[in-house]
Amino acid sequence: MLESVKEIGDIVLKKEVSHPIESLLEDPNANGNYKNVFCIVFEEKDGEIIYMGLENEEYDSSKKVRYLYRSGPANSYNFSPSAKVTEFKEKTFPIKILKWFEEAPKKLKLSEEDESFLKKVHSQLIENQEDIISEFESLRKEIPRKEGIFITLKFIKDGKIEYIGDKEIFIKALEELVKINEGRKGSNIGVCSICHEEKDVSTGDGVYTFFTIDKPGFIAGGFEEKEAWKNFPICSDCRRSLEKGKEYIETNLTFKMAGISYQLIPKFLLGKEFVKEEIYNILFDTPKLISLRKDTSKRYLGDEEDILMFLSSAEDYLTLNFLFLERKQSAEKILALIEDVFPSRLRRIFNVKEEVDKIFDMNFTFRNLRTFFSKSDPDKREFDLVNYFLEVMDRIFKERPIEKDFIIQFLIKRIRTQFARDEYFPQTVTDAISSFLFLLKLNLINVEVMDMEERLFDPVFKKFSPSFDHPVKRGLFLLGALTQMLLNTQYSQRGSTPFMKQLKGLKMEEKDFKGLLPKVVNKFQEYDSFDKGKQILAEESSYYLLLSGDNWKLSNDELNFYFTCGMNLYKELIPYIYPSSQAQE
């Protein structure tokens, strides 16, 4: 994966970087949340530095080099006196701004002129800190609380405006501080883990924060920090490319799958020259990516999976990696990494998705499946089943089998909850059936198929094949449909459905289902509603259940699942038991 990120960085650096220092910088507004730039303004006059006040301006991506931003440790200063604001008075100003001028110059080789300049700026910051904080708080009130603020320094000299990125002293300082930081835990001649060349290498921590050396378990060489570079040796060239690739992916190739953010990382197997131009452009043409996100006319597999539809047309000269990251403050945790997904696999997934769409007259997406892998308890605040969902996604993309009982238990649990609460029960069952059929048609779930003679409802069962290719499943499906028709009859005549209690919260066992059919028939007779159509349905259900014999060898979860499928899809059977339109009504 890291080699793929580095390759993307190489492409971006070759295409976009116009200033040598740019490869070291980060975009403070990469996520689009830092559109407000507060500038601490100074005037340079007659060799003196004079504080002029605080100004607010709109973020300008063309000024990225001039802002000269590169983040540092959370509890220390950055590589330049530019920062994203968290708590200005307590943290950002004293740590990111003042501390930079107090500590950074001590590590640098400065000329007398540069040293004097930095001291004068620092002196003005100290002298006017109360005014700076007061002005900041005043300007902050004009900005919506949800919008982030980026702060930097700006200088006016002879009527000309200069940001810190326009001043050589700050550029040199950033370069030196980066070198010092990268070599602080041991810089040695070794083989780079990315380009595999023997170079001057240092430890690769800091690029992705899920790799760290601040814990003993991450450090090789007898837990000595100076030997940590051996864990993840990386040369400076690869580090630059890796950083730039990561930044580009976070800004342009980050999407959502069923509400879960992921980074799409392409890997060119034979080099980018073998990839179609339109595919290459959709990955590296920012305006096209923005346009793709805005086009909501069709959602193929979820929130922003339109790009996957485009990429599915590519030849298998590239593969796709899906990196699911969870961020908490400055830490990153890998939730899942789905590697080496071929475009041909995407095509297969989209073809099956279209089949399911036609069967259920719906737009099936991964959100339908996610419904069953969100919370273990609907009253919980956190979505604690995300790892199960991502495991299913990994198996879908990598064509790895899924245990039938594993899927069924999650489907029926959600169905039971909605049944008990009388909330969105039909929609939940539809989501369950379509999700299960989606996985079946991808050949991810192994089901037993049994040859049976042709019967009245064969067209219905073929429509949902291979879901009901076993007599017990067909019998339960028909019984579920008959039961739902009884509940409809009860509600129309009484305004209530007392027979619902017989369903035991959809936790019935084999013996319960065998005893349920005569109860349903008897209740229809009590309502004088056991017409010919319902008799046919009862006879067909009885036929399949008798054909199944004893000991059905299905879990209770699976038995109840097929029963609820019948309850939800009973209208599919109406044309076969009530041929005339008048009878159907």
Coordinates of C-alpha atoms in Angstrom, one line a residue:
M1 CA 0.0 0.0 0.0
L2 CA 2.7 2.5 0.9
E3 CA 4.5 1.9 -2.4
S4 CA 1.2 2.8 -4.1
V5 CA 0.8 6.0 -2.0
K6 CA 4.4 6.9 -2.9
E7 CA 3.7 6.4 -6.6
I8 CA 0.7 8.7 -6.4
G9 CA 3.0 11.2 -4.6
D10 CA 5.5 11.0 -7.5
I11 CA 2.7 11.7 -10.0
V12 CA 1.5 14.7 -8.0
L13 CA 4.9 16.1 -7.4
K14 CA 5.7 15.9 -11.1
K15 CA 2.4 17.5 -12.1
E16 CA 1.7 20.1 -9.4
V17 CA 4.8 21.2 -7.5
S18 CA 6.1 24.5 -8.8
H19 CA 8.3 25.5 -5.8
P20 CA 11.0 23.2 -4.2
I21 CA 9.7 23.8 -0.7
E22 CA 6.2 22.7 -1.7
S23 CA 7.0 19.0 -1.4
L24 CA 7.5 19.6 2.4
L25 CA 4.3 21.5 3.0
E26 CA 0.8 20.5 3.9
D27 CA -2.5 22.0 2.8
P28 CA -4.1 23.4 5.9
N29 CA -7.5 23.4 4.2
A30 CA -7.2 19.9 2.8
N31 CA -10.5 18.8 4.3
G32 CA -12.3 22.1 3.3
N33 CA -12.9 23.1 6.8
Y34 CA -10.2 25.8 7.2
K35 CA -11.5 28.6 4.9
N36 CA -10.7 31.4 7.4
V37 CA -7.1 32.7 7.6
F38 CA -6.3 35.0 10.5
C39 CA -3.0 36.9 9.9
I40 CA -1.0 38.5 12.7
V41 CA 0.2 41.5 10.8
F42 CA 3.6 43.4 11.3
E43 CA 5.1 46.3 9.6
E44 CA 8.9 46.4 8.9
K45 CA 10.1 50.0 9.1
D46 CA 13.6 51.4 9.6
G47 CA 14.9 48.0 10.8
E48 CA 12.2 47.6 13.4
I49 CA 9.2 45.3 13.6
I50 CA 5.8 46.9 14.7
Y51 CA 2.7 44.9 15.5
M52 CA -0.3 46.2 13.4
G53 CA -3.2 44.0 14.4
L54 CA -5.0 40.9 13.4
E55 CA -6.7 40.5 10.0
N56 CA -9.1 37.9 8.6
E57 CA -8.9 36.8 5.0
E58 CA -10.4 34.0 3.0
Y59 CA -8.2 30.9 2.4
D60 CA -6.5 30.9 -1.0
S61 CA -5.1 27.6 -2.3
S62 CA -2.7 29.5 -4.5
K63 CA -1.0 30.8 -1.4
K64 CA -0.2 27.4 0.0
V65 CA 3.6 28.0 -0.3
R66 CA 3.2 31.5 1.2
Y67 CA 1.3 30.1 4.2
L68 CA 4.3 27.7 4.7
Y69 CA 2.3 25.2 6.9
R70 CA 3.6 21.9 8.1
S71 CA 2.2 20.4 11.3
G72 CA 4.3 19.2 14.2
P73 CA 3.6 17.2 17.3
A74 CA 0.3 17.9 19.0
N75 CA 1.9 19.1 22.2
S76 CA 4.7 21.1 20.6
Y77 CA 5.3 23.7 17.9
N78 CA 5.0 23.2 14.2
F79 CA 7.8 23.5 11.7
S80 CA 6.8 27.1 11.0
P81 CA 4.8 29.6 13.0
S82 CA 1.6 28.8 11.1
A83 CA -1.1 26.6 12.7
K84 CA -4.6 25.3 12.7
V85 CA -6.4 26.9 15.7
T86 CA -7.7 24.7 18.4
E87 CA -7.9 26.6 21.7
F88 CA -6.2 29.9 20.8
K89 CA -5.4 31.4 24.2
E90 CA -4.5 28.2 26.0
K91 CA -2.8 26.2 23.2
T92 CA -2.4 27.6 19.7
F93 CA -0.9 31.0 20.5
P94 CA 1.4 30.0 23.4
I95 CA 2.5 26.6 21.9
K96 CA 2.4 26.9 18.1
I97 CA 3.4 30.6 17.8
L98 CA 5.3 31.8 20.8
K99 CA 7.1 28.5 21.5
W100 CA 8.3 28.4 17.9
F101 CA 10.1 31.7 18.3
E102 CA 11.4 30.6 21.8
E103 CA 12.7 27.1 20.9
A104 CA 13.2 26.7 17.1
P105 CA 16.0 29.3 16.7
K106 CA 18.1 27.4 19.2
K107 CA 18.2 24.5 16.8
L108 CA 19.1 26.6 13.7
K109 CA 22.3 28.0 12.3
L110 CA 21.3 31.6 11.9
S111 CA 23.1 34.7 10.7
E112 CA 23.1 37.7 13.1
E113 CA 20.6 39.4 10.9
D114 CA 18.1 36.5 10.9
E115 CA 18.6 36.0 14.6
S116 CA 17.9 39.7 15.2
F117 CA 14.8 39.6 13.0
L118 CA 13.2 36.6 14.8
K119 CA 13.9 38.1 18.2
K120 CA 12.2 41.3 17.2
V121 CA 9.1 39.5 16.0
H122 CA 9.1 37.4 19.2
S123 CA 9.3 40.6 21.3
Q124 CA 6.3 42.1 19.5
L125 CA 4.3 38.9 20.0
I126 CA 5.1 38.9 23.8
E127 CA 4.5 42.6 24.1
N128 CA 1.1 42.6 22.3
Q129 CA -0.2 39.1 23.3
E130 CA -3.2 40.5 25.2
D131 CA -4.2 42.6 22.3
I132 CA -3.7 39.6 19.9
I133 CA -5.9 37.4 22.0
S134 CA -8.6 40.0 22.4
E135 CA -8.7 40.8 18.7
F136 CA -8.8 37.1 17.9
E137 CA -11.8 36.5 20.2
S138 CA -13.5 39.5 18.6
L139 CA -12.9 38.2 15.0
R140 CA -13.9 34.7 16.1
K141 CA -17.4 35.8 16.9
E142 CA -18.0 36.6 13.3
I143 CA -17.1 33.0 12.2
P144 CA -19.6 30.1 12.6
R145 CA -18.4 27.7 15.3
K146 CA -18.2 24.8 12.9
E147 CA -15.7 26.5 10.6
G148 CA -12.0 26.1 11.4
I149 CA -9.5 28.9 11.6
F150 CA -5.9 28.9 10.3
I151 CA -3.4 31.4 11.7
T152 CA -0.2 32.7 10.2
L153 CA 2.0 35.8 10.1
K154 CA 2.1 38.6 7.5
F155 CA 4.5 41.4 7.0
I156 CA 4.2 44.8 5.3
K157 CA 7.4 46.3 4.0
D158 CA 7.6 49.3 1.8
G159 CA 3.9 48.8 0.9
K160 CA 4.5 45.2 -0.1
I161 CA 2.8 42.3 1.6
E162 CA 4.9 39.3 2.5
Y163 CA 3.7 36.0 4.2
I164 CA 6.2 33.8 6.0
G165 CA 6.6 31.7 2.9
D166 CA 7.9 34.8 1.1
K167 CA 10.8 35.1 3.6
E168 CA 13.9 33.0 3.2
I169 CA 14.5 32.8 6.9
F170 CA 11.3 30.9 7.5
I171 CA 11.8 28.6 4.5
K172 CA 15.3 27.7 5.6
A173 CA 14.1 27.2 9.2
L174 CA 11.4 24.8 8.0
E175 CA 13.8 22.8 5.9
E176 CA 16.3 22.5 8.7
L177 CA 13.7 21.6 11.3
V178 CA 12.4 18.8 9.1
K179 CA 15.9 17.4 8.6
I180 CA 16.5 17.5 12.3
N181 CA 13.2 15.8 13.1
E182 CA 13.7 13.1 10.5
G183 CA 17.1 12.2 11.8
R184 CA 16.4 12.5 15.5
K185 CA 15.9 8.8 16.0
G186 CA 18.8 7.6 14.0
S187 CA 19.9 8.3 10.5
N188 CA 22.0 5.6 8.9
I189 CA 23.0 4.2 5.6
G190 CA 20.5 1.4 4.9
V191 CA 18.0 0.0 2.3
C192 CA 14.8 2.2 2.0
S193 CA 11.7 0.1 2.6
I194 CA 9.8 1.9 -0.2
C195 CA 12.3 2.2 -3.2
H196 CA 14.6 -0.6 -2.0
E197 CA 17.7 1.4 -2.7
E198 CA 20.6 1.8 -0.4
K199 CA 20.6 5.4 0.8
D200 CA 20.7 7.6 3.9
V201 CA 17.6 6.5 5.7
S202 CA 15.7 7.4 8.9
T203 CA 12.6 6.1 10.6
G204 CA 9.4 6.5 8.7
D205 CA 7.2 7.6 11.6
G206 CA 5.1 10.7 11.3
V207 CA 3.8 10.1 7.8
Y208 CA 0.9 7.8 9.0
T209 CA 0.3 8.1 12.7
F210 CA -0.8 4.5 13.0
F211 CA 2.9 3.8 12.9
T212 CA 4.6 5.2 15.9
I213 CA 7.8 4.6 17.9
D214 CA 6.7 6.1 21.2
K215 CA 5.7 2.7 22.5
P216 CA 8.2 -0.1 23.3
G217 CA 6.4 -2.7 21.2
F218 CA 7.2 -0.7 18.0
I219 CA 10.9 -0.4 18.6
A220 CA 13.5 -3.0 17.4
G221 CA 17.1 -3.3 18.5
G222 CA 16.6 -3.9 22.2
F223 CA 14.0 -1.1 22.6
E224 CA 16.6 1.6 21.9
E225 CA 15.1 4.6 20.3
K226 CA 18.2 5.3 18.2
E227 CA 17.7 1.9 16.5
A228 CA 14.1 2.5 15.7
W229 CA 14.9 3.3 12.0
K230 CA 15.3 -0.4 11.4
N231 CA 11.6 -0.9 11.8
F232 CA 10.6 1.3 8.9
P233 CA 13.7 2.8 7.1
I234 CA 12.8 5.4 4.5
C235 CA 14.9 7.8 2.5
S236 CA 14.1 11.5 2.2
D237 CA 12.9 11.3 -1.4
C238 CA 10.4 8.5 -0.6
R239 CA 9.2 10.4 2.5
R240 CA 8.4 13.5 0.4
S241 CA 6.5 11.4 -2.2
L242 CA 4.7 9.5 0.6
E243 CA 3.7 12.7 2.3
K244 CA 2.5 14.2 -1.0
G245 CA 0.6 11.1 -2.0
K246 CA -1.1 10.9 1.4
E247 CA -2.1 14.5 1.1
Y248 CA -3.5 14.0 -2.4
I249 CA -5.5 10.9 -1.4
E250 CA -6.9 12.6 1.7
T251 CA -8.0 15.6 -0.4
N252 CA -9.2 14.1 -3.6
L253 CA -9.5 10.3 -3.3
T254 CA -11.4 10.0 0.0
F255 CA -15.0 8.8 -0.3
K256 CA -17.7 7.1 1.7
M257 CA -19.1 3.6 1.6
A258 CA -22.4 3.3 3.4
G259 CA -21.5 6.3 5.5
I260 CA -18.0 5.1 6.4
S261 CA -15.0 7.1 5.1
Y262 CA -12.4 5.4 3.1
Q263 CA -9.4 6.3 1.0
L264 CA -9.1 4.9 -2.5
I265 CA -5.5 4.0 -3.4
P266 CA -4.9 2.8 -7.0
K267 CA -2.0 0.6 -7.8
F268 CA -0.6 0.5 -11.3
L269 CA 0.5 -3.0 -12.0
L270 CA 2.4 -2.4 -15.2
G271 CA 2.8 1.4 -14.9
K272 CA 0.3 4.2 -15.4
E273 CA 1.0 4.2 -19.2
F274 CA -1.0 1.0 -19.5
V275 CA -4.1 2.6 -17.9
K276 CA -6.7 4.2 -20.2
E277 CA -6.5 8.0 -20.4
E278 CA -10.0 8.5 -19.1
I279 CA -9.4 6.3 -16.1
Y280 CA -6.1 8.1 -15.3
N281 CA -7.8 11.5 -15.7
I282 CA -10.6 10.6 -13.3
L283 CA -8.0 9.8 -10.6
F284 CA -5.8 12.8 -11.1
D285 CA -8.0 15.5 -12.6
T286 CA -9.3 17.4 -9.6
P287 CA -12.2 19.2 -11.4
K288 CA -13.5 15.9 -12.7
L289 CA -13.4 14.4 -9.2
I290 CA -15.3 17.4 -7.9
S291 CA -17.9 17.1 -10.7
L292 CA -18.3 13.4 -9.9
R293 CA -19.1 14.1 -6.3
K294 CA -21.7 16.7 -7.2
D295 CA -23.5 14.4 -9.6
T296 CA -26.1 12.7 -7.4
S297 CA -28.4 11.6 -10.2
K298 CA -27.4 8.0 -9.7
R299 CA -25.9 6.3 -6.7
Y300 CA -24.4 3.0 -7.7
L301 CA -23.3 1.4 -4.4
G302 CA -23.7 4.1 -1.8
D303 CA -22.8 7.6 -0.9
E304 CA -20.0 8.4 -3.3
E305 CA -19.3 5.1 -5.1
D306 CA -19.9 6.6 -8.5
I307 CA -16.1 6.6 -9.0
L308 CA -16.1 2.8 -8.6
M309 CA -18.5 2.6 -11.5
F310 CA -16.1 4.5 -13.6
L311 CA -13.1 2.4 -12.5
S312 CA -15.0 -0.8 -13.2
S313 CA -14.6 -0.1 -16.9
A314 CA -10.8 -0.3 -16.6
E315 CA -8.7 -3.2 -17.6
D316 CA -7.0 -5.3 -14.9
Y317 CA -3.8 -3.3 -15.4
L318 CA -4.5 -1.6 -12.0
T319 CA -5.9 -2.7 -8.7
L320 CA -7.6 -0.7 -6.0
N321 CA -6.9 -0.6 -2.3
F322 CA -9.5 0.6 0.2
L323 CA -8.1 2.0 3.4
F324 CA -10.6 2.6 6.1
L325 CA -9.2 4.9 8.8
E326 CA -10.6 6.0 12.1
R327 CA -9.3 9.4 13.4
K328 CA -9.5 10.5 17.0
Q329 CA -7.8 13.8 17.6
S330 CA -4.3 13.3 16.0
A331 CA -4.3 9.5 16.2
E332 CA -5.1 7.2 13.3
K333 CA -6.3 3.6 13.5
I334 CA -6.7 1.3 10.6
L335 CA -10.2 -0.2 10.7
A336 CA -9.7 -2.2 7.5
L337 CA -7.4 -2.4 4.5
I338 CA -9.0 -4.2 1.5
E339 CA -6.1 -4.7 -1.0
D340 CA -5.8 -5.6 -4.7
V341 CA -9.3 -5.3 -5.9
F342 CA -9.4 -5.7 -9.7
P343 CA -11.8 -3.6 -11.9
S344 CA -13.2 -6.9 -13.3
R345 CA -14.4 -7.7 -9.7
L346 CA -16.1 -4.4 -9.5
R347 CA -17.9 -5.1 -12.8
R348 CA -19.1 -8.4 -11.4
I349 CA -20.4 -6.6 -8.3
F350 CA -22.2 -4.0 -10.4
N351 CA -23.8 -6.6 -12.6
V352 CA -25.2 -8.5 -9.6
K353 CA -26.4 -5.2 -8.1
E354 CA -28.4 -4.5 -11.3
E355 CA -30.0 -7.9 -11.1
V356 CA -31.1 -7.2 -7.5
D357 CA -32.4 -3.8 -8.5
K358 CA -34.6 -5.4 -11.2
I359 CA -36.0 -8.1 -8.9
F360 CA -37.0 -5.7 -6.1
D361 CA -37.5 -2.5 -8.2
M362 CA -35.1 -0.6 -6.0
N363 CA -31.6 1.0 -6.0
F364 CA -29.7 -1.5 -3.9
T365 CA -26.6 0.0 -2.3
F366 CA -24.2 -1.1 0.5
R367 CA -26.3 1.0 2.9
N368 CA -29.0 -1.6 2.6
L369 CA -26.5 -4.2 3.9
R370 CA -25.1 -1.8 6.5
T371 CA -28.5 -1.6 8.1
F372 CA -27.8 -4.9 9.7
F373 CA -24.2 -4.1 10.8
S374 CA -24.6 -0.8 12.6
K375 CA -25.5 -1.3 16.3
S376 CA -25.7 -4.4 18.4
D377 CA -28.4 -2.6 20.4
P378 CA -30.5 0.0 18.6
D379 CA -30.4 2.1 21.8
K380 CA -26.6 2.4 21.8
R381 CA -25.1 5.7 20.8
E382 CA -22.1 4.3 19.0
F383 CA -22.0 2.1 15.9
D384 CA -20.2 -0.9 17.4
L385 CA -20.6 -3.3 14.5
V386 CA -18.5 -1.4 11.9
N387 CA -15.8 -4.1 12.0
Y388 CA -18.2 -6.8 11.1
F389 CA -19.5 -4.8 8.2
L390 CA -16.0 -4.1 6.9
E391 CA -15.2 -7.8 7.1
V392 CA -18.2 -8.5 4.9
M393 CA -17.1 -5.8 2.5
D394 CA -13.6 -7.4 2.4
R395 CA -15.2 -10.7 1.4
I396 CA -17.4 -9.1 -1.2
F397 CA -14.5 -7.3 -2.9
K398 CA -12.0 -10.2 -2.6
E399 CA -14.6 -13.0 -3.5
R400 CA -14.1 -14.8 -0.2
P401 CA -16.9 -17.1 1.1
I402 CA -19.2 -15.9 3.9
E403 CA -20.7 -18.3 6.4
K404 CA -24.5 -18.4 5.9
D405 CA -25.3 -18.6 9.6
F406 CA -23.1 -15.5 10.3
I407 CA -25.1 -13.4 7.9
I408 CA -28.5 -14.8 8.9
Q409 CA -28.0 -14.0 12.6
F410 CA -27.5 -10.3 11.9
L411 CA -30.4 -10.1 9.4
I412 CA -32.9 -11.8 11.7
K413 CA -31.8 -9.9 14.8
R414 CA -32.6 -6.6 13.1
I415 CA -35.9 -8.0 11.7
R416 CA -36.9 -9.1 15.2
T417 CA -36.2 -5.8 16.7
Q418 CA -38.2 -3.9 14.1
F419 CA -41.0 -6.5 14.4
A420 CA -41.2 -6.0 18.2
R421 CA -41.2 -2.2 17.9
D422 CA -43.5 -2.2 14.9
E423 CA -41.1 0.1 13.1
Y424 CA -40.2 -0.1 9.4
F425 CA -40.7 -3.9 9.5
P426 CA -41.5 -4.4 5.8
Q427 CA -38.6 -2.2 4.6
T428 CA -36.2 -4.0 7.0
V429 CA -37.3 -7.4 5.6
T430 CA -36.9 -6.1 2.0
D431 CA -33.4 -4.9 2.9
A432 CA -32.6 -8.3 4.4
I433 CA -33.9 -10.3 1.4
S434 CA -32.1 -8.1 -1.1
S435 CA -28.9 -8.2 0.8
F436 CA -29.0 -12.0 1.2
L437 CA -29.8 -12.4 -2.5
F438 CA -27.0 -10.0 -3.4
L439 CA -24.5 -12.2 -1.6
L440 CA -26.0 -15.4 -3.0
K441 CA -25.7 -14.2 -6.6
L442 CA -22.1 -13.3 -5.9
N443 CA -21.6 -17.0 -5.0
L444 CA -20.3 -16.0 -1.5
I445 CA -22.8 -18.1 0.4
N446 CA -23.0 -21.8 0.0
V447 CA -26.6 -23.1 0.0
E448 CA -28.1 -26.5 -0.5
V449 CA -30.0 -26.8 -3.7
M450 CA -32.6 -29.6 -4.1
D451 CA -34.4 -30.8 -7.2
M452 CA -38.1 -30.6 -6.9
E453 CA -41.0 -31.2 -9.3
E454 CA -42.6 -28.1 -10.9
R455 CA -45.4 -26.6 -8.9
L456 CA -47.7 -23.6 -9.0
F457 CA -45.4 -21.0 -7.5
D458 CA -42.2 -22.0 -9.3
P459 CA -42.0 -18.7 -11.2
V460 CA -41.9 -16.8 -7.9
F461 CA -39.2 -19.1 -6.5
K462 CA -37.1 -18.8 -9.7
K463 CA -37.4 -15.1 -9.5
F464 CA -35.6 -15.1 -6.2
S465 CA -33.3 -18.1 -7.0
P466 CA -31.3 -19.5 -5.4
S467 CA -32.9 -18.2 -2.1
F468 CA -35.7 -20.8 -2.1
D469 CA -34.2 -23.9 -3.8
H470 CA -35.1 -26.2 -0.9
P471 CA -38.5 -27.5 0.2
V472 CA -38.4 -26.3 3.8
K473 CA -37.5 -22.8 2.7
R474 CA -40.4 -22.8 0.2
G475 CA -42.8 -24.2 2.7
L476 CA -41.9 -21.5 5.3
F477 CA -42.1 -18.8 2.7
L478 CA -45.6 -19.8 1.8
L479 CA -46.6 -20.2 5.4
G480 CA -45.3 -16.7 6.1
A481 CA -47.4 -15.3 3.2
L482 CA -50.5 -17.1 4.5
T483 CA -49.9 -15.8 8.0
Q484 CA -49.5 -12.2 6.8
M485 CA -52.8 -12.5 4.9
L486 CA -54.5 -13.7 8.1
L487 CA -53.0 -10.7 10.0
N488 CA -54.4 -8.4 7.2
T489 CA -57.8 -10.0 7.6
Q490 CA -57.8 -9.6 11.3
Y491 CA -56.8 -6.0 11.1
S492 CA -59.5 -5.2 8.5
Q493 CA -62.3 -6.8 10.6
R494 CA -61.1 -6.0 14.2
G495 CA -58.6 -3.1 13.9
S496 CA -56.0 -5.3 15.7
T497 CA -53.9 -8.4 15.1
P498 CA -54.1 -10.7 18.2
F499 CA -52.7 -13.6 16.2
M500 CA -49.4 -11.8 16.2
K501 CA -48.7 -13.4 19.6
Q502 CA -48.6 -16.8 18.0
L503 CA -45.4 -15.8 16.2
K504 CA -43.4 -15.6 19.5
G505 CA -41.4 -12.5 18.4
L506 CA -40.1 -14.5 15.4
K507 CA -38.2 -16.8 17.6
M508 CA -40.1 -19.9 16.6
E509 CA -38.6 -23.4 16.4
E510 CA -39.4 -26.3 13.9
K511 CA -42.2 -27.6 16.1
D512 CA -43.8 -24.2 16.3
F513 CA -43.9 -23.8 12.5
K514 CA -45.4 -27.3 12.1
G515 CA -48.2 -26.4 14.5
L516 CA -48.7 -22.9 13.1
L517 CA -50.2 -23.9 9.7
P518 CA -53.4 -25.6 11.3
K519 CA -53.8 -22.6 13.6
V520 CA -53.7 -20.2 10.6
V521 CA -56.2 -22.3 8.7
N522 CA -58.5 -22.6 11.7
K523 CA -58.4 -18.8 12.3
F524 CA -59.3 -18.1 8.7
Q525 CA -62.3 -20.5 9.0
E526 CA -63.4 -18.6 12.2
Y527 CA -63.4 -15.4 10.1
D528 CA -65.3 -17.2 7.3
S529 CA -62.4 -16.1 5.0
F530 CA -60.8 -19.4 4.0
D531 CA -61.5 -19.0 0.3
K532 CA -60.1 -21.0 -2.6
G533 CA -57.0 -18.9 -3.0
K534 CA -56.0 -19.3 0.6
Q535 CA -56.7 -23.0 0.4
I536 CA -54.3 -23.3 -2.5
L537 CA -51.6 -21.5 -0.5
A538 CA -52.1 -23.7 2.5
E539 CA -52.0 -26.8 0.4
E540 CA -48.7 -25.8 -1.3
S541 CA -47.1 -24.8 2.1
S542 CA -48.2 -28.2 3.5
Y543 CA -46.8 -30.0 0.5
Y544 CA -43.3 -28.5 0.9
L545 CA -43.2 -28.9 4.7
L546 CA -44.2 -32.5 4.4
L547 CA -41.6 -33.0 1.7
S548 CA -39.0 -31.6 4.1
G549 CA -39.7 -34.4 6.6
D550 CA -38.4 -34.1 10.2
N551 CA -35.2 -32.5 11.5
W552 CA -35.0 -29.7 9.0
K553 CA -31.3 -29.0 9.8
L554 CA -31.7 -25.3 9.7
S555 CA -31.0 -22.9 12.6
N556 CA -34.0 -21.2 14.2
D557 CA -32.6 -17.9 12.9
E558 CA -32.8 -19.2 9.3
L559 CA -36.2 -20.7 9.8
N560 CA -37.6 -17.4 11.0
F561 CA -35.8 -15.5 8.2
Y562 CA -37.5 -17.5 5.4
F563 CA -40.8 -17.2 7.2
T564 CA -40.5 -13.4 7.4
C565 CA -39.6 -13.3 3.7
G566 CA -43.0 -14.8 2.9
M567 CA -44.7 -12.3 5.2
N568 CA -43.1 -9.5 3.3
L569 CA -43.4 -10.8 -0.3
Y570 CA -46.9 -12.3 -0.1
K571 CA -48.1 -10.0 -2.9
E572 CA -45.9 -11.9 -5.3
L573 CA -48.3 -14.9 -4.9
I574 CA -51.5 -13.1 -5.4
P575 CA -51.7 -13.4 -9.2
Y576 CA -51.3 -17.2 -8.9
I577 CA -54.1 -17.8 -6.3
Y578 CA -56.5 -15.0 -7.5
P579 CA -56.2 -14.9 -11.3
S580 CA -59.0 -12.3 -11.8
S581 CA -58.4 -8.6 -11.0
Q582 CA -61.7 -8.5 -9.0
A583 CA -60.6 -11.3 -6.8
Q584 CA -57.3 -9.7 -6.2
E585 CA -58.9 -6.6 -4.9

